[in-house]
Coordinates of C-alpha atoms and ligand atoms in Angstrom, one line a residue:
M999 CA 0.0 0.0 0.0
K1000 CA 1.2 3.5 -0.8
I1001 CA 0.6 5.8 2.3
L1002 CA 1.0 9.5 2.4
L1003 CA 1.6 10.5 6.0
G1004 CA 0.9 14.1 6.8
V1005 CA 2.5 15.2 10.1
S1006 CA 1.4 18.5 11.7
G1007 CA 2.8 20.5 14.6
G1008 CA 2.3 19.0 18.1
I1009 CA 4.2 17.1 20.7
A1010 CA 2.7 13.8 19.4
A1011 CA 4.7 14.3 16.1
Y1012 CA 7.3 11.9 17.5
K1013 CA 4.7 9.1 17.6
A1014 CA 4.5 9.4 13.8
L1015 CA 8.0 8.0 13.6
E1016 CA 6.7 4.8 15.1
L1017 CA 3.9 4.8 12.5
V1018 CA 6.4 5.0 9.7
R1019 CA 8.5 2.2 11.2
L1020 CA 5.4 -0.1 11.5
W1021 CA 4.3 0.5 8.0
M1022 CA 7.7 0.0 6.5
K1023 CA 8.1 -3.2 8.5
A1024 CA 4.8 -4.4 7.0
G1025 CA 6.1 -3.7 3.5
H1026 CA 4.2 -0.5 2.6
Q1027 CA 5.6 2.6 0.9
V1028 CA 5.4 5.7 3.0
Q1029 CA 5.9 9.3 1.8
V1030 CA 6.0 11.8 4.7
V1031 CA 4.8 15.4 4.3
M1032 CA 5.4 17.8 7.1
T1033 CA 3.9 21.1 8.0
E1034 CA 6.1 24.0 9.2
G1035 CA 4.7 23.4 12.7
A1036 CA 5.7 19.7 12.6
K1037 CA 9.3 20.6 11.9
Q1038 CA 9.5 22.6 15.2
F1039 CA 9.0 19.3 17.0
I1040 CA 10.9 16.7 15.0
A1041 CA 13.6 16.8 12.3
P1042 CA 12.6 15.8 8.7
L1043 CA 15.8 13.7 8.6
S1044 CA 14.3 11.2 11.2
F1045 CA 11.4 10.5 8.9
Q1046 CA 13.7 10.3 5.9
A1047 CA 15.9 7.7 7.5
L1048 CA 12.9 5.5 8.4
S1049 CA 10.9 5.9 5.2
G1050 CA 13.8 6.0 2.7
Q1051 CA 12.1 8.9 1.0
R1052 CA 12.9 12.5 1.0
V1053 CA 10.4 14.3 3.2
R1054 CA 8.2 16.8 1.4
D1055 CA 7.4 20.1 3.1
S1056 CA 7.2 22.9 0.6
L1057 CA 4.7 23.9 -2.1
F1058 CA 7.2 26.3 -3.7
D1059 CA 10.5 24.3 -3.8
L1060 CA 11.5 23.9 -7.4
A1061 CA 13.7 20.9 -6.7
Q1062 CA 10.9 19.1 -4.8
E1063 CA 8.4 20.0 -7.5
D1064 CA 10.7 18.7 -10.1
A1065 CA 11.0 15.3 -8.4
M1066 CA 7.2 14.9 -8.2
G1067 CA 4.8 17.9 -8.6
H1068 CA 2.2 18.4 -5.9
I1069 CA -0.6 17.3 -8.1
A1070 CA 1.2 14.1 -9.0
L1071 CA 1.9 13.6 -5.3
A1072 CA -1.8 14.0 -4.5
R1073 CA -2.5 11.2 -7.0
W1074 CA 0.3 8.9 -5.7
P1075 CA -1.0 7.3 -2.5
D1076 CA -3.7 4.7 -1.9
V1077 CA -4.6 6.6 1.4
I1078 CA -3.7 9.8 3.1
V1079 CA -3.2 9.6 6.9
L1080 CA -2.9 12.8 9.0
A1081 CA -1.3 11.9 12.3
P1082 CA -1.1 13.9 14.4
A1083 CA -3.7 16.3 13.0
S1084 CA -3.4 19.5 15.0
A1085 CA -6.4 21.8 15.8
D1086 CA -4.9 24.3 13.3
L1087 CA -4.6 21.8 10.5
L1088 CA -8.2 20.6 11.1
A1089 CA -9.4 24.2 10.9
R1090 CA -7.5 24.9 7.7
L1091 CA -8.8 21.7 6.1
R1092 CA -12.4 22.5 7.1
A1093 CA -12.1 25.9 5.5
G1094 CA -10.7 24.3 2.3
M1095 CA -7.4 26.2 2.5
A1096 CA -4.4 25.3 0.4
D1097 CA -1.8 27.4 2.1
D1098 CA 0.9 24.8 2.4
L1099 CA 1.8 21.5 0.8
L1100 CA -0.2 19.3 3.1
T1101 CA -3.5 21.2 2.9
T1102 CA -3.0 21.5 -0.9
L1103 CA -2.6 17.7 -1.2
C1104 CA -5.7 17.1 0.9
L1105 CA -7.7 19.4 -1.3
A1106 CA -6.4 17.9 -4.6
T1107 CA -7.0 14.3 -3.8
D1108 CA -9.9 11.9 -4.2
K1109 CA -8.2 9.2 -2.1
P1110 CA -9.5 8.0 1.3
L1111 CA -8.5 10.4 4.0
V1112 CA -8.0 9.3 7.6
F1113 CA -7.1 11.8 10.4
A1114 CA -6.0 11.2 13.9
P1115 CA -6.3 14.4 16.0
A1116 CA -4.0 15.2 18.9
M1117 CA -4.0 18.3 21.1
N1118 CA -4.6 19.7 24.5
R1119 CA -7.9 18.5 26.1
L1120 CA -9.5 22.0 26.1
M1121 CA -8.5 22.6 22.5
W1122 CA -10.1 19.2 21.6
A1123 CA -13.3 20.0 23.6
N1124 CA -13.6 23.5 22.1
A1125 CA -16.8 23.9 20.0
A1126 CA -14.8 25.1 17.0
T1127 CA -12.7 21.9 16.9
Q1128 CA -15.7 19.7 17.4
E1129 CA -17.5 21.5 14.6
N1130 CA -14.5 21.1 12.4
V1131 CA -14.1 17.4 12.9
Q1132 CA -17.9 16.8 12.4
L1133 CA -17.8 18.6 9.1
L1134 CA -14.7 16.8 7.9
Q1135 CA -16.4 13.5 8.8
S1136 CA -19.5 14.5 6.9
R1137 CA -17.3 14.9 3.8
G1138 CA -16.4 11.2 4.1
W1139 CA -13.1 11.5 5.9
T1140 CA -12.5 9.0 8.7
M1141 CA -11.5 10.1 12.1
L1142 CA -9.5 8.0 14.5
A1143 CA -10.6 9.6 17.7
P1144 CA -8.0 10.8 20.2
E1145 CA -7.7 8.8 23.5
S1146 CA -8.0 10.0 27.1
G1147 CA -5.2 10.1 29.5
E1148 CA -2.3 12.1 30.8
Q1149 CA -1.2 14.7 28.3
A1150 CA 2.3 16.1 27.6
C1151 CA 1.2 19.4 29.1
G1152 CA 0.5 17.6 32.4
E1153 CA -3.3 17.8 32.2
V1154 CA -5.5 14.8 32.0
G1155 CA -8.3 14.4 29.5
A1156 CA -9.2 13.5 25.9
G1157 CA -6.8 14.6 23.2
R1158 CA -3.9 12.1 23.1
L1159 CA -3.0 10.7 19.7
A1160 CA -4.4 7.2 19.1
E1161 CA -1.7 4.6 19.6
P1162 CA 0.4 4.0 16.4
A1163 CA -0.4 0.3 16.4
S1164 CA -4.1 1.0 16.5
I1165 CA -3.8 3.6 13.8
V1166 CA -2.0 1.0 11.6
S1167 CA -4.7 -1.6 12.1
R1168 CA -7.6 0.8 11.6
V1169 CA -6.0 2.1 8.3
A1170 CA -5.6 -1.5 7.2
Q1171 CA -9.3 -2.2 8.0
I1172 CA -10.5 0.9 6.2
M1173 CA -8.5 0.1 3.1
S1174 CA -9.7 -3.5 3.0
H1175 CA -13.3 -2.3 3.2
A1176 CA -12.6 0.3 0.4
A1177 CA -11.3 -2.6 -1.8
E1178 CA -14.5 -4.4 -1.4
K1179 CA -17.0 -4.0 -4.2
P1180 CA -19.3 -1.1 -3.3
N1181 CA -22.9 -2.0 -2.4
Q1182 CA -25.0 -0.7 -5.3
A1183 CA -28.3 -2.4 -4.2
W1184 CA -30.3 0.8 -4.8
L1185 CA -28.9 1.5 -8.2
G1186 CA -31.7 2.8 -10.4
K1187 CA -34.1 3.3 -7.5
R1188 CA -35.6 6.7 -6.7
L1189 CA -36.0 7.6 -3.1
L1190 CA -37.8 10.5 -1.4
V1191 CA -36.8 11.2 2.2
T1192 CA -38.2 13.7 4.6
A1193 CA -35.9 14.8 7.5
G1194 CA -35.7 17.1 10.4
P1195 CA -38.3 19.1 12.3
T1196 CA -40.9 21.5 11.0
F1197 CA -41.1 25.0 12.5
E1198 CA -44.6 26.4 12.8
D1199 CA -44.3 30.2 13.2
L1200 CA -46.4 32.0 15.8
D1201 CA -45.2 35.5 14.9
P1202 CA -42.0 36.9 13.1
V1203 CA -39.8 35.8 16.0
R1204 CA -41.3 32.7 17.6
F1205 CA -42.2 29.2 16.5
I1206 CA -43.4 25.8 17.6
G1207 CA -40.6 23.2 16.9
N1208 CA -39.1 20.0 18.2
R1209 CA -35.8 18.3 18.9
S1210 CA -35.2 16.6 15.6
S1211 CA -31.7 17.3 14.3
G1212 CA -32.3 15.7 10.9
K1213 CA -29.4 13.3 11.4
M1214 CA -31.4 10.2 10.9
G1215 CA -33.0 11.3 7.6
F1216 CA -29.8 12.7 6.3
A1217 CA -28.0 9.4 7.1
I1218 CA -30.6 7.5 5.1
A1219 CA -30.3 9.9 2.2
Q1220 CA -26.5 9.6 2.2
A1221 CA -26.5 5.8 2.5
A1222 CA -29.0 5.4 -0.3
A1223 CA -27.1 7.8 -2.6
D1224 CA -23.9 5.8 -1.8
Q1225 CA -25.8 2.6 -2.9
G1226 CA -26.7 4.1 -6.3
A1227 CA -30.2 5.6 -5.5
Q1228 CA -31.4 8.9 -7.0
V1229 CA -32.4 10.7 -3.8
V1230 CA -34.6 13.8 -3.2
L1231 CA -34.3 15.0 0.4
I1232 CA -36.9 17.3 1.8
A1233 CA -35.3 18.9 4.8
G1234 CA -36.9 20.9 7.6
P1235 CA -34.8 23.6 9.2
V1236 CA -31.6 21.8 10.3
N1237 CA -27.9 22.7 10.4
L1238 CA -26.5 19.8 8.4
P1239 CA -24.5 19.8 5.1
T1240 CA -26.2 18.3 2.1
P1241 CA -25.3 14.7 1.6
K1242 CA -23.1 14.1 -1.5
G1243 CA -25.1 13.3 -4.6
V1244 CA -28.5 14.1 -3.1
E1245 CA -31.0 16.7 -4.3
R1246 CA -32.1 18.8 -1.3
I1247 CA -35.3 20.9 -0.9
N1248 CA -35.4 23.0 2.2
V1249 CA -38.7 23.7 3.8
R1250 CA -39.7 25.3 7.1
S1251 CA -43.3 24.4 8.0
A1252 CA -45.5 21.3 7.7
L1253 CA -47.5 22.9 4.9
A1254 CA -44.4 23.6 2.9
M1255 CA -43.2 20.1 3.5
M1256 CA -46.6 18.8 2.2
T1257 CA -46.3 20.9 -0.9
A1258 CA -42.7 19.6 -1.6
V1259 CA -43.8 16.0 -1.0
Q1260 CA -46.8 16.4 -3.3
A1261 CA -44.6 17.7 -6.1
N1262 CA -42.1 14.8 -5.7
Y1263 CA -43.8 11.6 -4.4
A1264 CA -45.0 10.4 -7.8
Q1265 CA -41.4 10.2 -9.2
A1266 CA -40.3 8.0 -6.3
D1267 CA -40.2 4.2 -5.9
V1268 CA -39.8 4.5 -2.1
M1269 CA -40.7 7.3 0.3
I1270 CA -39.2 7.4 3.9
G1271 CA -40.7 9.9 6.3
A1272 CA -38.1 10.4 9.0
A1273 CA -39.2 14.0 9.6
A1274 CA -40.7 14.9 12.9
V1275 CA -43.6 17.0 11.5
A1276 CA -45.4 19.3 13.9
D1277 CA -49.0 18.0 14.4
Y1278 CA -50.4 21.5 14.9
R1279 CA -49.9 25.1 13.8
V1280 CA -51.6 28.4 14.5
E1281 CA -54.1 29.2 11.8
Q1282 CA -53.0 32.8 11.4
V1283 CA -49.3 33.7 11.9
A1284 CA -49.2 37.1 13.7
Q1285 CA -47.8 39.8 11.4
Q1286 CA -46.1 41.5 14.3
K1287 CA -44.4 40.2 17.4
I1288 CA -47.0 39.1 20.0
K1289 CA -46.5 41.5 22.9
K1290 CA -46.5 40.6 26.6
T1291 CA -48.9 42.8 28.6
D1292 CA -48.9 43.4 32.4
D1293 CA -52.5 42.4 32.9
Q1294 CA -52.1 39.1 31.0
D1295 CA -50.7 36.1 33.0
R1296 CA -51.8 33.5 30.5
L1297 CA -51.7 33.3 26.7
T1298 CA -54.0 31.0 24.9
L1299 CA -53.0 29.9 21.4
E1300 CA -55.6 28.2 19.2
L1301 CA -53.9 25.5 17.1
V1302 CA -55.2 23.7 14.0
K1303 CA -54.2 20.3 12.8
N1304 CA -51.5 20.0 10.1
P1305 CA -52.2 17.6 7.2
D1306 CA -50.7 14.2 7.7
I1307 CA -48.2 14.1 4.9
I1308 CA -47.2 10.4 4.9
A1309 CA -50.8 9.3 5.3
W1310 CA -51.8 11.4 2.3
V1311 CA -49.1 9.8 0.2
A1312 CA -50.1 6.3 1.3
Q1313 CA -53.7 7.0 0.0
Q1314 CA -52.6 7.9 -3.5
S1315 CA -53.2 5.4 -6.3
D1316 CA -49.7 6.1 -7.7
K1317 CA -48.0 5.9 -4.3
P1318 CA -44.5 4.6 -3.8
Y1319 CA -43.6 2.0 -1.1
V1320 CA -44.2 4.1 2.0
V1321 CA -42.0 3.9 5.1
G1322 CA -42.8 5.9 8.2
F1323 CA -41.1 6.5 11.5
A1324 CA -42.6 6.5 15.0
A1325 CA -40.6 8.1 17.8
E1326 CA -42.0 6.9 21.1
T1327 CA -40.8 7.0 24.7
Q1328 CA -42.7 3.9 25.8
D1329 CA -44.5 0.8 24.4
V1330 CA -42.6 1.6 21.2
V1331 CA -43.6 -1.4 19.1
N1332 CA -47.3 -1.4 19.9
Y1333 CA -47.7 2.4 19.2
A1334 CA -45.7 2.0 16.0
K1335 CA -47.9 -0.9 14.8
E1336 CA -51.0 1.2 15.5
K1337 CA -49.5 4.1 13.4
L1338 CA -48.6 1.6 10.6
K1339 CA -52.3 0.6 10.3
R1340 CA -53.9 4.0 10.9
K1341 CA -51.7 5.8 8.3
G1342 CA -51.9 2.9 5.8
L1343 CA -48.1 2.5 5.5
D1344 CA -46.1 -0.4 4.0
M1345 CA -43.6 -0.3 6.8
I1346 CA -42.7 1.7 10.0
C1347 CA -39.5 2.2 12.0
A1348 CA -40.3 2.2 15.7
N1349 CA -37.8 4.6 17.2
Q1350 CA -37.1 4.5 20.9
V1351 CA -36.4 8.0 22.1
G1352 CA -35.3 9.3 25.4
E1353 CA -32.3 10.6 27.3
G1354 CA -29.3 10.1 24.9
I1355 CA -31.1 8.1 22.3
G1356 CA -33.2 9.0 19.1
F1357 CA -33.3 12.7 18.8
E1358 CA -30.1 14.7 18.2
T1359 CA -27.7 11.9 19.0
D1360 CA -25.4 10.1 16.5
T1361 CA -26.8 6.7 17.5
N1362 CA -30.2 5.1 17.2
Q1363 CA -32.1 1.9 17.8
L1364 CA -34.9 1.0 15.3
T1365 CA -37.4 -1.8 15.1
L1366 CA -38.5 -2.4 11.5
I1367 CA -42.1 -3.4 11.3
T1368 CA -44.2 -4.5 8.4
E1369 CA -47.6 -6.3 8.5
N1370 CA -45.9 -9.7 8.7
E1371 CA -42.4 -9.0 10.1
T1372 CA -40.7 -7.3 13.1
V1373 CA -36.9 -7.0 13.1
V1374 CA -35.2 -5.4 16.1
L1375 CA -31.9 -3.7 15.2
E1376 CA -29.0 -3.4 17.7
L1377 CA -28.1 0.1 18.9
S1378 CA -25.6 1.6 16.4
S1379 CA -24.7 4.7 14.5
K1380 CA -27.5 6.4 12.5
R1381 CA -25.5 5.5 9.3
Q1382 CA -25.5 1.8 10.3
Q1383 CA -29.2 1.9 11.1
A1384 CA -29.8 3.6 7.7
E1385 CA -27.9 0.8 5.9
A1386 CA -29.8 -1.9 7.7
L1387 CA -33.1 -0.2 7.0
L1388 CA -32.3 0.2 3.3
T1389 CA -31.3 -3.4 3.0
F1390 CA -34.5 -4.5 4.6
I1391 CA -36.6 -2.3 2.3
I1392 CA -34.9 -3.3 -0.9
E1393 CA -35.2 -7.0 -0.1
G1394 CA -38.9 -6.4 0.6
V1395 CA -39.5 -4.4 -2.5
K1396 CA -37.7 -7.1 -4.6
N1397 CA -39.8 -10.0 -3.2
Ligands
PMT806 O1 -33.7 14.0 13.4 P1 -32.9 13.2 14.5 O2 -32.4 14.1 15.6 O3 -31.9 12.3 13.9 O4 -34.0 12.2 15.2 C1 -34.6 11.2 14.4 C2 -36.1 11.1 14.7 C3 -36.3 10.6 16.1 C4 -36.8 12.5 14.5 C5 -36.8 10.2 13.6 O5 -36.0 9.0 13.6 C6 -38.2 9.9 13.9 O6 -38.6 9.0 14.7 N1 -39.1 10.6 13.2 C7 -40.5 10.5 13.3 C8 -40.9 11.3 14.5 C9 -42.4 11.1 14.9 O7 -42.6 10.8 16.0 O8 -43.2 11.2 14.1 P2 -44.8 11.0 14.3 O9 -45.1 9.9 15.2 O10 -45.4 12.3 14.7 O11 -45.2 10.6 12.9 C10 -45.2 9.3 12.4 C11 -44.9 9.3 10.9 O12 -45.8 10.2 10.2 C12 -43.5 9.9 10.6 O13 -43.0 9.2 9.5 C13 -43.8 11.3 10.2 O14 -42.8 11.8 9.3 C14 -45.1 11.3 9.6 N2 -46.0 12.5 9.7 C15 -46.4 12.9 11.0 C16 -47.2 14.0 11.1 C17 -47.6 14.7 9.9 N3 -48.3 15.8 10.0 N4 -47.1 14.3 8.8 C18 -46.4 13.2 8.6 O15 -46.0 12.8 7.5

């Protein structure tokens, strides 16, 4: 395997030497690229001695460019591994900067990219860093999460570079998965997904909403697109990037979601309603901000029922295969079965919600229910739940 190892500035840079040693011992080729920061911690010569390759560190060095230009270098590896990936490097990568050789290579590649962050615990916990790593992962990059323990600065917490032996084995695993034939089970199928909450405005500044983050629906859309489906994603107001290869329609309210679904359901083979649609809205949204008055201790809002979008689709003669979700805090399967019947759905995913599960989290636990079958999935990431759901549906649709 040809591995391009990007080393950025941090005390953990010395552990990258062990990475090179392990990969060379296993018979791989390693090309090291260092940032200016990395060179403050470790001499390029050490990497050169271990890898047998001249270390690359400059975008503008004529001699280096002559040996292999940076674009050719970006094409060369089977995988790019960034270890340690500093907070600064992650921020620059997130922003799509190409201000040194390493960031330029990461921008100019279509190869699998694995990053192993390492930094002080507070830098790691900082919202900016967490946002950066989430976004990079949503672009398909794989993170090898830092470990907890005593840090070089003397503090204790999460932020230590993953152990070199574990980085080596995870990269090998990732590459063997990548070599497997991609699953294209949904090739040629058209999928319509609703995701996220709906916001029902009360006035220009207030609304009725709910805790749906959209993660479940977006994971379904991404997994289906990866398996070859043509996906239209109707998204409520959420703060998530559009999944790669997916057509996204943004809506705010239940009525707007209904209109978008009505315009798109007939072109779909399957519809999955993962959205948490508000059941009620105010009939008339106030034109101006509703004012609080001294003599008024209570405010009564009269709400009207929103249309049931998925039930409407299920009633159409040209309906797709219709899959609903049911988020419940108790008696999950029975409530879901009742919704399956009442809404006339082909299938429903009973979704246990509660503290740390269902809404907003990255994990979920679904029970897949049709008229004749009930399959309980193990708790796993929303992406894994999405893949299991898609496999279940496509098998059912085929039979
Ligand atoms: O977004 P996340 O943070 O990742 O969380 C995921 C989730 C918990 C929101 C999601 O997995 C989920 O369970 N969504 C359904 C939420 C729910 O309880 O829906 P419901 O019971 O109100 O509705 C049942 C089904 O009817 C759903 O498919 C819903 O999209 C649909 N519905 C509901 C009301 C309505 N007016 N129109 C609809 O189409």
